[in-house]
Short mmCIF file of C-alpha atoms in Angstrom, two decimals:
data_model
loop_
_atom_site.label_atom_id
_atom_site.label_comp_id
_atom_site.label_asym_id
_atom_site.label_seq_id
_atom_site.Cartn_x
_atom_site.Cartn_y
_atom_site.Cartn_z
CA MET O 24 -32.01 -54.68 -58.63
CA ARG O 25 -28.52 -53.69 -59.70
CA HIS O 26 -26.44 -51.72 -57.18
CA SER O 27 -25.00 -49.28 -59.68
CA ILE O 28 -26.57 -45.79 -59.48
CA ALA O 29 -28.74 -44.40 -56.67
CA LEU O 30 -30.29 -40.94 -56.38
CA VAL O 31 -31.18 -39.52 -52.96
CA THR O 32 -33.19 -36.33 -52.47
CA GLY O 33 -32.65 -34.05 -49.49
CA THR O 34 -29.09 -35.23 -49.01
CA THR O 35 -27.50 -32.18 -47.46
CA SER O 36 -28.47 -33.18 -43.91
CA GLY O 37 -30.26 -35.72 -41.74
CA LEU O 38 -31.63 -38.96 -43.13
CA GLY O 39 -30.68 -38.24 -46.73
CA TYR O 40 -27.08 -37.70 -45.74
CA ALA O 41 -27.10 -40.85 -43.61
CA ALA O 42 -28.68 -42.85 -46.45
CA ALA O 43 -26.00 -41.70 -48.89
CA ARG O 44 -23.32 -42.95 -46.50
CA LEU O 45 -25.08 -46.29 -46.08
CA LEU O 46 -25.28 -46.70 -49.86
CA ALA O 47 -21.57 -46.05 -50.14
CA ASP O 48 -20.91 -48.65 -47.47
CA GLY O 49 -23.18 -51.03 -49.39
CA GLY O 50 -20.99 -50.94 -52.46
CA TRP O 51 -22.99 -48.66 -54.76
CA GLN O 52 -20.92 -47.37 -57.67
CA GLU O 53 -22.47 -43.89 -57.80
CA VAL O 54 -24.74 -41.94 -55.45
CA ILE O 55 -26.35 -38.80 -56.86
CA VAL O 56 -26.90 -36.35 -53.99
CA THR O 57 -29.36 -33.48 -54.30
CA GLY O 58 -30.16 -30.23 -52.55
CA ARG O 59 -31.80 -26.88 -53.22
CA SER O 60 -28.44 -25.12 -53.56
CA LEU O 61 -25.87 -26.50 -55.98
CA ALA O 62 -23.03 -24.98 -53.94
CA LYS O 63 -24.25 -26.65 -50.74
CA THR O 64 -24.82 -29.93 -52.57
CA LYS O 65 -21.26 -29.86 -53.91
CA GLU O 66 -20.03 -29.32 -50.35
CA THR O 67 -22.12 -32.29 -49.22
CA ALA O 68 -20.72 -34.52 -51.96
CA ALA O 69 -17.16 -33.53 -51.01
CA GLN O 70 -17.83 -34.11 -47.30
CA LEU O 71 -19.32 -37.55 -47.99
CA ALA O 72 -16.33 -38.43 -50.13
CA ASP O 73 -13.94 -37.39 -47.36
CA GLU O 74 -15.83 -39.34 -44.71
CA THR O 75 -16.27 -42.54 -46.72
CA LYS O 76 -12.99 -42.33 -48.68
CA LYS O 77 -15.03 -43.05 -51.81
CA ARG O 78 -15.29 -40.77 -54.83
CA ILE O 79 -18.75 -41.89 -55.87
CA PHE O 80 -20.91 -38.88 -54.97
CA THR O 81 -22.34 -36.70 -57.75
CA PRO O 82 -24.05 -33.38 -56.84
CA LEU O 83 -27.31 -32.39 -58.52
CA GLU O 84 -29.35 -29.26 -57.83
CA LEU O 85 -33.01 -29.99 -57.05
CA ASP O 86 -35.50 -27.66 -55.38
CA LEU O 87 -38.69 -29.65 -54.85
CA ASN O 88 -40.71 -26.46 -54.46
CA ARG O 89 -40.14 -25.53 -58.11
CA ALA O 90 -41.32 -27.55 -61.10
CA ALA O 91 -38.66 -25.88 -63.24
CA SER O 92 -35.97 -27.27 -60.95
CA ALA O 93 -37.31 -30.83 -61.26
CA LYS O 94 -37.39 -30.47 -65.04
CA SER O 95 -33.82 -29.14 -65.07
CA ALA O 96 -32.67 -32.04 -62.89
CA VAL O 97 -34.28 -34.57 -65.23
CA ALA O 98 -32.75 -32.81 -68.25
CA GLU O 99 -29.31 -33.02 -66.65
CA LEU O 100 -29.80 -36.73 -65.98
CA VAL O 101 -30.93 -37.24 -69.57
CA LYS O 102 -27.64 -35.72 -70.73
CA ARG O 103 -25.75 -38.25 -68.61
CA GLY O 104 -27.89 -41.04 -70.03
CA ARG O 105 -27.28 -43.57 -67.23
CA PRO O 106 -30.42 -45.20 -65.75
CA ILE O 107 -30.98 -45.04 -62.00
CA ASP O 108 -31.42 -48.27 -60.05
CA PHE O 109 -32.57 -46.86 -56.71
CA LEU O 110 -34.58 -43.65 -56.39
CA LEU O 111 -34.82 -42.56 -52.76
CA LEU O 112 -37.36 -39.75 -52.36
CA ASN O 113 -36.34 -38.71 -48.88
CA ALA O 114 -36.82 -34.94 -48.59
CA GLY O 115 -39.67 -33.74 -46.40
CA LEU O 116 -40.82 -30.91 -44.18
CA VAL O 117 -42.75 -30.35 -40.95
CA PRO O 118 -45.16 -27.45 -41.59
CA THR O 119 -45.15 -24.14 -39.76
CA LYS O 120 -47.65 -22.96 -37.16
CA LYS O 121 -49.07 -20.59 -39.76
CA ARG O 122 -50.25 -21.83 -43.13
CA LEU O 123 -47.41 -21.56 -45.68
CA ILE O 124 -48.14 -21.80 -49.40
CA THR O 125 -45.31 -22.10 -51.93
CA ALA O 126 -45.01 -19.83 -54.95
CA GLU O 127 -46.64 -22.62 -56.98
CA GLY O 128 -49.71 -22.74 -54.75
CA VAL O 129 -48.95 -25.84 -52.67
CA GLU O 130 -49.08 -26.20 -48.88
CA ALA O 131 -45.49 -26.47 -47.64
CA SER O 132 -45.62 -30.02 -46.24
CA GLN O 133 -47.33 -31.26 -49.43
CA ALA O 134 -44.72 -29.63 -51.69
CA PRO O 135 -42.13 -32.45 -51.43
CA LEU O 136 -44.65 -34.94 -52.83
CA ILE O 137 -45.37 -32.68 -55.79
CA GLY O 138 -41.66 -32.25 -56.46
CA HIS O 139 -40.98 -35.96 -56.05
CA HIS O 140 -43.84 -36.75 -58.41
CA GLU O 141 -42.42 -34.39 -61.03
CA LEU O 142 -38.99 -35.98 -60.68
CA THR O 143 -40.27 -39.57 -60.76
CA VAL O 144 -42.60 -39.02 -63.70
CA GLY O 145 -39.85 -37.20 -65.56
CA LEU O 146 -37.42 -40.07 -65.05
CA LEU O 147 -39.99 -42.68 -66.06
CA ASN O 148 -41.02 -40.79 -69.18
CA ALA O 149 -37.34 -40.37 -70.13
CA ASN O 150 -36.73 -44.11 -69.57
CA LEU O 151 -34.12 -43.22 -66.94
CA LEU O 152 -35.07 -45.84 -64.37
CA SER O 153 -33.53 -49.26 -64.90
CA PRO O 154 -35.92 -52.18 -65.64
CA GLU O 155 -35.80 -53.48 -62.04
CA ALA O 156 -35.53 -50.12 -60.32
CA ARG O 157 -36.76 -49.58 -56.78
CA ILE O 158 -38.38 -46.36 -55.57
CA VAL O 159 -38.69 -45.55 -51.87
CA ILE O 160 -40.56 -42.45 -50.69
CA THR O 161 -40.64 -41.19 -47.12
CA SER O 162 -43.93 -41.27 -45.26
CA ALA O 163 -44.44 -41.27 -41.48
CA GLU O 164 -46.35 -42.97 -38.67
CA PRO O 165 -49.20 -40.38 -38.58
CA ALA O 166 -50.36 -41.69 -41.98
CA ARG O 167 -51.53 -44.90 -40.32
CA GLY O 168 -53.27 -43.09 -37.47
CA GLY O 169 -53.03 -43.69 -33.75
CA VAL O 170 -50.33 -41.07 -33.17
CA PRO O 171 -50.98 -38.61 -30.30
CA MET O 172 -51.62 -35.01 -31.44
CA PHE O 173 -51.70 -35.98 -35.13
CA LYS O 174 -54.92 -36.68 -37.04
CA TYR O 175 -55.34 -37.09 -40.78
CA THR O 176 -58.37 -35.81 -42.66
CA ASP O 177 -61.13 -38.31 -43.49
CA LEU O 178 -60.97 -37.78 -47.27
CA PRO O 179 -64.33 -39.38 -48.21
CA ALA O 180 -66.13 -37.40 -45.50
CA PHE O 181 -64.33 -34.18 -46.47
CA ALA O 182 -65.23 -34.78 -50.13
CA ALA O 183 -68.88 -35.48 -49.26
CA LYS O 184 -69.16 -32.31 -47.16
CA TYR O 185 -67.57 -29.82 -49.54
CA TYR O 186 -67.07 -31.36 -53.00
CA GLY O 187 -70.14 -33.43 -53.77
CA GLY O 188 -68.24 -36.63 -53.07
CA ASP O 189 -65.42 -35.80 -55.52
CA GLN O 190 -62.36 -37.16 -53.72
CA THR O 191 -59.96 -35.83 -56.35
CA ALA O 192 -61.18 -32.28 -55.77
CA ALA O 193 -60.95 -32.85 -52.02
CA ALA O 194 -57.39 -34.19 -52.30
CA GLU O 195 -56.41 -31.20 -54.40
CA ALA O 196 -57.87 -28.90 -51.75
CA LEU O 197 -55.70 -30.58 -49.11
CA ILE O 198 -52.60 -30.29 -51.29
CA ARG O 199 -53.27 -26.59 -51.85
CA SER O 200 -54.70 -26.04 -48.33
CA GLY O 201 -57.75 -24.49 -49.97
CA PRO O 202 -60.59 -22.42 -48.52
CA ASN O 203 -62.43 -25.39 -47.01
CA VAL O 204 -59.35 -26.65 -45.17
CA ARG O 205 -59.14 -25.66 -41.52
CA TYR O 206 -55.38 -25.45 -41.15
CA SER O 207 -53.54 -27.20 -38.34
CA PRO O 208 -49.82 -28.00 -38.74
CA ASN O 209 -50.14 -31.49 -37.27
CA THR O 210 -53.12 -32.35 -39.44
CA ALA O 211 -51.37 -30.91 -42.51
CA TYR O 212 -48.36 -33.11 -41.77
CA ALA O 213 -50.49 -36.24 -41.30
CA ASP O 214 -52.41 -35.47 -44.50
CA ALA O 215 -49.17 -35.01 -46.45
CA LYS O 216 -47.78 -38.35 -45.26
CA LEU O 217 -51.05 -40.17 -45.96
CA MET O 218 -51.15 -38.66 -49.44
CA ILE O 219 -47.67 -40.09 -50.00
CA ALA O 220 -48.80 -43.59 -49.00
CA TRP O 221 -51.76 -43.36 -51.38
CA TRP O 222 -49.58 -41.95 -54.16
CA ALA O 223 -47.14 -44.86 -53.84
CA ALA O 224 -49.99 -47.37 -54.11
CA ALA O 225 -51.34 -45.67 -57.23
CA LEU O 226 -47.88 -45.42 -58.80
CA ALA O 227 -47.29 -49.14 -58.20
CA ARG O 228 -50.20 -49.96 -60.51
CA ARG O 229 -48.63 -47.86 -63.26
CA LEU O 230 -45.07 -49.18 -63.09
CA PRO O 231 -43.59 -51.87 -65.35
CA SER O 232 -43.93 -55.30 -63.77
CA ASP O 233 -40.31 -55.57 -62.60
CA MET O 234 -40.16 -52.14 -60.94
CA ALA O 235 -41.48 -51.43 -57.45
CA VAL O 236 -42.25 -48.52 -55.16
CA TYR O 237 -42.68 -48.47 -51.38
CA ALA O 238 -43.74 -45.80 -48.89
CA VAL O 239 -41.57 -46.05 -45.79
CA SER O 240 -41.64 -44.34 -42.42
CA PRO O 241 -38.08 -44.10 -41.11
CA GLY O 242 -39.46 -43.84 -37.58
CA ALA O 243 -38.60 -41.20 -35.01
CA SER O 244 -35.29 -39.48 -35.64
CA ASN O 245 -35.14 -35.88 -34.53
CA ALA O 246 -31.49 -35.21 -35.42
CA THR O 247 -32.60 -33.96 -38.84
CA ASN O 248 -33.47 -30.68 -40.54
CA VAL O 249 -37.07 -31.74 -41.22
CA ALA O 250 -38.43 -29.43 -38.50
CA ARG O 251 -36.52 -26.37 -39.70
CA ASN O 252 -39.76 -24.46 -40.35
CA ALA O 253 -41.70 -25.79 -37.37
CA GLY O 254 -43.00 -23.46 -34.70
CA PRO O 255 -41.01 -22.72 -31.52
CA LEU O 256 -43.22 -24.99 -29.35
CA LEU O 257 -42.45 -28.04 -31.50
CA LYS O 258 -38.84 -27.19 -32.27
CA TYR O 259 -37.60 -26.00 -28.89
CA LEU O 260 -39.86 -27.76 -26.39
CA MET O 261 -41.59 -30.87 -27.73
CA ILE O 262 -38.71 -32.31 -29.76
CA PRO O 263 -36.12 -31.93 -26.95
CA ILE O 264 -38.53 -33.62 -24.52
CA VAL O 265 -39.27 -36.44 -26.97
CA ASN O 266 -35.53 -36.97 -27.42
CA LEU O 267 -35.34 -37.98 -23.76
CA ILE O 268 -38.01 -40.70 -24.02
CA PRO O 269 -36.61 -44.21 -24.69
CA GLY O 270 -37.67 -45.57 -28.08
CA MET O 271 -38.79 -42.17 -29.34
CA ASN O 272 -35.58 -41.23 -31.09
CA GLN O 273 -33.13 -43.06 -33.33
CA THR O 274 -29.89 -42.02 -34.93
CA PRO O 275 -30.23 -40.92 -38.57
CA GLU O 276 -28.23 -44.00 -39.59
CA VAL O 277 -30.67 -46.40 -37.92
CA ALA O 278 -33.68 -44.58 -39.35
CA ALA O 279 -32.19 -44.39 -42.86
CA SER O 280 -31.42 -48.11 -42.79
CA ARG O 281 -35.16 -48.70 -43.24
CA TYR O 282 -34.89 -47.15 -46.69
CA ILE O 283 -32.11 -49.54 -47.62
CA GLN O 284 -34.03 -52.49 -46.22
CA ALA O 285 -37.11 -51.59 -48.26
CA SER O 286 -35.07 -51.23 -51.45
CA GLU O 287 -34.45 -54.97 -51.30
CA PHE O 288 -38.14 -55.90 -51.12
CA GLY O 289 -39.75 -57.74 -54.01
CA THR O 290 -42.38 -56.58 -56.45
CA ASP O 291 -45.08 -58.40 -54.45
CA ALA O 292 -44.82 -55.64 -51.83
CA SER O 293 -44.92 -52.79 -54.34
CA GLY O 294 -47.26 -49.96 -53.39
CA GLN O 295 -47.33 -50.88 -49.70
CA PHE O 296 -46.66 -48.67 -46.69
CA PHE O 297 -44.14 -49.82 -44.09
CA ALA O 298 -43.76 -48.24 -40.64
CA SER O 299 -43.19 -49.07 -36.99
CA ALA O 300 -45.61 -51.34 -35.20
CA LYS O 301 -48.70 -49.52 -33.96
CA GLY O 302 -47.94 -47.52 -30.85
CA LYS O 303 -44.19 -47.50 -31.55
CA PHE O 304 -41.88 -45.10 -33.35
CA SER O 305 -38.74 -47.19 -33.65
CA GLY O 306 -37.68 -50.81 -33.91
CA PRO O 307 -38.54 -53.19 -36.77
CA MET O 308 -40.87 -51.87 -39.45
CA GLU O 309 -43.85 -53.81 -40.69
CA LEU O 310 -46.52 -53.69 -43.37
CA GLN O 311 -49.33 -51.34 -42.37
CA ARG O 312 -52.80 -52.85 -42.78
CA GLU O 313 -55.13 -50.06 -41.60
CA PRO O 314 -58.15 -50.06 -43.93
CA HIS O 315 -57.95 -46.39 -44.95
CA LEU O 316 -54.51 -47.00 -46.45
CA HIS O 317 -55.90 -49.56 -48.91
CA VAL O 318 -58.95 -47.75 -50.32
CA ARG O 319 -58.30 -47.67 -54.06
CA ALA O 320 -60.65 -44.74 -54.63
CA SER O 321 -58.59 -42.61 -52.23
CA GLN O 322 -55.33 -43.79 -53.76
CA GLU O 323 -56.47 -42.89 -57.26
CA ALA O 324 -57.90 -39.57 -56.08
CA ALA O 325 -54.54 -38.69 -54.56
CA TRP O 326 -52.76 -39.61 -57.82
CA ARG O 327 -55.15 -37.59 -59.97
CA ALA O 328 -54.89 -34.59 -57.65
CA VAL O 329 -51.10 -34.68 -57.71
CA VAL O 330 -51.16 -34.95 -61.50
CA LYS O 331 -53.51 -31.95 -61.72
CA VAL O 332 -51.50 -29.81 -59.33
CA SER O 333 -48.14 -30.69 -60.89
CA GLY O 334 -49.23 -30.88 -64.52
CA ALA O 335 -47.05 -33.99 -64.86
CA ASP O 336 -48.33 -37.45 -65.83
CA LEU O 337 -46.89 -40.64 -67.20
CA SER O 338 -46.73 -40.80 -70.98
CA HIS O 339 -47.32 -44.55 -71.12
CA PRO O 340 -48.56 -46.13 -67.84
CA ALA O 341 -47.59 -49.78 -67.76
CA SER O 342 -51.06 -51.16 -67.10
CA LEU O 343 -53.96 -48.83 -67.78
CA SER O 344 -56.38 -51.73 -67.38
CA ALA O 345 -55.33 -52.13 -63.76
CA VAL O 346 -56.16 -48.52 -62.91
CA SER O 347 -59.73 -47.74 -61.85
#
């Protein structure tokens, strides 16, 4: 992978901001920084330039809750005509206590995946990822299971109970938080992060052979804006307590370094999910081998559901024969 142009979503604070700084330190020639407000994103680019003493940061407006914003961002990048080498899909959200549905009918913690899908598909269809590009998308430890208070939905069982075994319909219901979904913020969060891991696996089968995508948990790092919409119990009680427990909190720079590490992985690891060792939330990350992560039917159901919800699909998947 060339170290020329990187694009980082959710750059105005937290891990995205830290990742942009790390990329600058790593010698990248241009880092495209994004945020929902162009004015705020311009401020972020200027602040990063002042801190790093490097004039390599380009602001780009991108609101992942709006398909029109993703299309506008891709159109702007098409005008520039310079392929991206590293696409870091970092932005995310911890859901609220009460169910929150975006204007486009997507549960709030699932919305970043839909926006990231629209952006990624748009860039691929416009041939705006370089031949050996790397894509990293943020997942989290709850996707693998074994995290106290967080439990993901058993998709096959949910599909069998309500959708006649149709996992695509079941995945769409989770994305939209439909009528058969009993809402819990922690379950919604775990479902969103598991959907991301499945999406990455499905995307890997559709990429050109020299490109790669990885789902990565940055590990625990609470000095971010990810919990901005979380309920008071999580935001003002649980997170401050967790911050005091050794190994349960990392600086944004340490957490974001996992993204950079993953960007150097080879194509043999494409589509895999990397996170902390089971029972840990910091330290070295490793390949996650839990069986539910590797069920192709669930991976493809997640992809099809995201395509249906977003209305965006690849024009020419690299290997249709490899997709079941």
